[in-house]
């Protein structure tokens, strides 16, 4: 068992104190806002509430849930996040897997073209005209389709497929008669849960 020296104990103690202070500084505004939302507005305005709720009042929450615009906004956010993340993840996987295959002819050229697009933007007006011509104005898809895939995330997932999963596994699966789809769904994806989780966090 390692024995900490006196210097190590002092160092750890100082670190813990700093972390506790930072945590308190970060948490206090959040707790204050939550307590203020549950307290009587006049009590908050008079500065009588410091941390814990005083004069419990739920009128603020009643007004929020009675406001259809707020409920609609939360619903839209949930739909955009869920559907958009699902589409983004599928598109990223379907792009990254073939680009990671050694036997995929032209993968380096395609990868170079994808990276090239990262240096330029289509511009606001051309993007608007494109969306308008596609008939996506004022629809759900205008928030999802234009951002359906991220080149950066494709690069990250492609690198994971190449460096973290042995190519011999794919060769063995091919010898056993697996198709590319079967290799992807039965071998690559089960072994890629860490990068899939990271990609979901990036997109969401």
C-alpha positions as a printed NumPy array, in Angstrom:
array([[  0.   ,   0.   ,   0.   ],
       [  1.312,   3.438,  -0.927],
       [  1.885,   5.802,   1.975],
       [  1.189,   9.458,   1.312],
       [  3.824,  11.903,   2.417],
       [  2.967,  14.991,   4.408],
       [  3.361,  17.116,   1.299],
       [  0.922,  14.9  ,  -0.622],
       [ -1.666,  15.151,   2.147],
       [ -1.364,  18.935,   2.233],
       [ -1.636,  19.092,  -1.556],
       [ -4.732,  16.857,  -1.572],
       [ -6.321,  18.872,   1.238],
       [ -5.826,  22.119,  -0.675],
       [ -7.27 ,  20.528,  -3.813],
       [-10.347,  19.321,  -1.923],
       [-10.887,  22.754,  -0.381],
       [-10.625,  24.451,  -3.78 ],
       [-12.983,  21.928,  -5.391],
       [-15.534,  22.335,  -2.6  ],
       [-15.41 ,  26.129,  -2.903],
       [-15.795,  25.995,  -6.686],
       [-18.71 ,  23.562,  -6.32 ],
       [-20.453,  25.869,  -3.852],
       [-19.934,  28.884,  -6.119],
       [-21.41 ,  26.982,  -9.072],
       [-24.321,  25.418,  -7.176],
       [-25.482,  28.471,  -5.216],
       [-26.978,  30.39 ,  -8.199],
       [-28.777,  27.249,  -9.363],
       [-30.218,  26.547,  -5.917],
       [-31.142,  30.222,  -5.519],
       [-33.042,  30.297,  -8.825],
       [-34.899,  27.096,  -7.939],
       [-35.776,  28.422,  -4.48 ],
       [-36.852,  31.776,  -5.93 ],
       [-39.188,  30.028,  -8.357],
       [-40.886,  28.326,  -5.407],
       [-41.03 ,  31.417,  -3.189],
       [-43.402,  34.359,  -2.962],
       [-42.265,  37.006,  -5.513],
       [-42.473,  39.855,  -2.996],
       [-40.283,  37.927,  -0.572],
       [-37.649,  37.516,  -3.263],
       [-37.828,  41.191,  -4.269],
       [-37.348,  42.293,  -0.672],
       [-34.221,  40.148,  -0.466],
       [-35.56 ,  38.073,   2.404],
       [-34.729,  34.788,   0.685],
       [-31.086,  33.751,   0.621],
       [-31.117,  30.011,  -0.046],
       [-34.231,  28.114,   1.017],
       [-37.743,  28.936,  -0.294],
       [-39.913,  31.263,   1.77 ],
       [-43.655,  31.596,   1.381],
       [-44.118,  28.678,  -1.011],
       [-45.883,  29.877,  -4.157],
       [-46.469,  27.755,  -7.268],
       [-48.143,  30.439,  -9.393],
       [-45.055,  30.711, -11.608],
       [-45.231,  27.043, -12.534],
       [-48.982,  27.286, -13.14 ],
       [-48.439,  30.151, -15.591],
       [-45.678,  28.234, -17.359],
       [-47.823,  25.153, -17.905],
       [-50.762,  27.31 , -18.995],
       [-48.634,  29.01 , -21.659],
       [-49.038,  26.984, -24.846],
       [-46.031,  28.642, -26.492],
       [-43.678,  27.393, -23.781],
       [-45.099,  23.86 , -23.935],
       [-44.834,  23.937, -27.731],
       [-41.231,  25.113, -27.477],
       [-40.288,  22.295, -25.113],
       [-42.055,  19.76 , -27.346],
       [-40.281,  21.018, -30.464],
       [-36.931,  20.925, -28.689],
       [-37.535,  17.325, -27.64 ],
       [-38.543,  16.321, -31.174],
       [-35.625,  18.128, -32.817],
       [-33.128,  16.666, -30.373],
       [-34.408,  13.087, -30.526],
       [-35.093,  12.837, -34.248],
       [-32.09 ,  14.932, -35.249],
       [-29.674,  12.958, -33.097],
       [-31.008,   9.646, -34.431],
       [-30.638,  10.749, -38.062],
       [-27.217,  12.281, -37.429],
       [-25.955,   9.118, -35.741],
       [-27.176,   6.827, -38.528],
       [-25.684,   9.056, -41.236],
       [-22.363,   9.296, -39.41 ],
       [-22.095,   5.526, -38.937],
       [-23.041,   4.802, -42.562],
       [-20.388,   7.256, -43.76 ],
       [-17.615,   6.35 , -41.313],
       [-17.773,   2.557, -41.682],
       [-17.067,   2.253, -45.433],
       [-14.411,   4.974, -45.191],
       [-12.641,   2.884, -42.551],
       [-12.52 ,  -0.231, -44.733],
       [ -9.147,  -0.986, -46.317],
       [-10.789,  -2.621, -49.327],
       [-12.966,   0.401, -50.124],
       [-11.59 ,   1.811, -53.382],
       [-11.23 ,   5.588, -53.427],
       [-11.776,   6.082, -49.706],
       [ -8.835,   8.482, -49.399],
       [-10.116,  10.655, -52.242],
       [-13.613,  10.752, -50.768],
       [-12.197,  11.559, -47.341],
       [-10.177,  14.41 , -48.844],
       [-13.318,  15.827, -50.461],
       [-15.202,  15.625, -47.176],
       [-12.408,  17.377, -45.296],
       [-12.255,  20.026, -48.049],
       [-15.867,  21.012, -47.324],
       [-14.926,  21.865, -43.73 ],
       [-12.997,  24.938, -44.923],
       [-15.945,  26.556, -46.705],
       [-19.526,  27.496, -45.962],
       [-22.355,  27.677, -48.451],
       [-23.363,  31.073, -47.119],
       [-26.612,  32.227, -45.585],
       [-28.443,  33.315, -48.745],
       [-27.531,  30.243, -50.883],
       [-28.539,  27.996, -47.987],
       [-31.872,  29.802, -47.676],
       [-32.529,  29.516, -51.418],
       [-31.665,  25.819, -51.38 ],
       [-34.001,  25.14 , -48.466],
       [-36.736,  27.172, -50.166],
       [-36.374,  25.27 , -53.458],
       [-36.524,  21.973, -51.571],
       [-39.823,  23.05 , -50.007],
       [-38.566,  22.787, -46.442],
       [-39.402,  26.315, -45.272],
       [-41.519,  26.38 , -42.093],
       [-41.244,  22.613, -41.669],
       [-39.706,  20.317, -39.091],
       [-37.006,  19.186, -41.51 ],
       [-35.445,  22.612, -41.947],
       [-33.942,  22.174, -38.47 ],
       [-32.718,  18.628, -39.117],
       [-31.732,  17.935, -42.736],
       [-29.218,  20.804, -43.257],
       [-27.272,  19.585, -40.224],
       [-27.834,  15.881, -40.768],
       [-24.148,  15.029, -40.626],
       [-20.92 ,  16.456, -39.245],
       [-17.665,  15.827, -41.102],
       [-15.75 ,  16.177, -37.849],
       [-17.771,  13.389, -36.233],
       [-17.309,  11.206, -39.307],
       [-13.546,  11.62 , -38.965],
       [-13.662,  10.741, -35.265],
       [-15.795,   7.633, -35.8  ],
       [-13.77 ,   6.522, -38.832],
       [-10.573,   6.817, -36.795],
       [-12.136,   4.76 , -33.998],
       [-13.173,   2.027, -36.432],
       [ -9.659,   1.91 , -37.882],
       [ -7.586,   2.069, -34.713],
       [ -9.719,   0.519, -31.967],
       [-11.256,  -2.474, -33.744],
       [ -8.797,  -5.032, -35.189],
       [ -9.128,  -5.469, -38.939],
       [ -8.687,  -9.199, -38.41 ],
       [-12.16 ,  -9.348, -36.851],
       [-13.686,  -8.07 , -40.067],
       [-11.636, -10.503, -42.138],
       [-12.705, -13.407, -39.922],
       [-16.35 , -12.368, -40.237],
       [-15.996, -12.169, -44.016],
       [-14.534, -15.688, -44.098],
       [-17.501, -16.871, -42.018],
       [-19.85 , -15.514, -44.67 ],
       [-20.955, -12.224, -43.098],
       [-22.008,  -9.417, -45.401],
       [-20.888,  -5.83 , -44.872],
       [-24.172,  -5.004, -43.134],
       [-23.775,  -7.992, -40.818],
       [-20.188,  -7.01 , -40.007],
       [-21.37 ,  -3.499, -39.193],
       [-24.342,  -4.502, -37.041],
       [-22.926,  -7.605, -35.338],
       [-19.262,  -6.688, -34.862],
       [-18.514,  -3.008, -35.372],
       [-21.45 ,  -1.417, -33.56 ],
       [-21.371,  -3.62 , -30.413],
       [-17.653,  -2.811, -30.054],
       [-18.196,   0.89 , -30.727],
       [-20.526,   1.852, -27.878],
       [-18.035,   4.357, -26.376],
       [-17.681,   6.371, -29.586],
       [-21.412,   6.084, -30.266],
       [-22.139,   7.554, -26.832],
       [-19.681,  10.398, -27.463],
       [-21.216,  11.077, -30.879],
       [-24.711,  11.208, -29.383],
       [-23.517,  13.779, -26.85 ],
       [-21.898,  15.835, -29.616],
       [-25.044,  15.873, -31.741],
       [-27.564,  16.284, -28.923]])
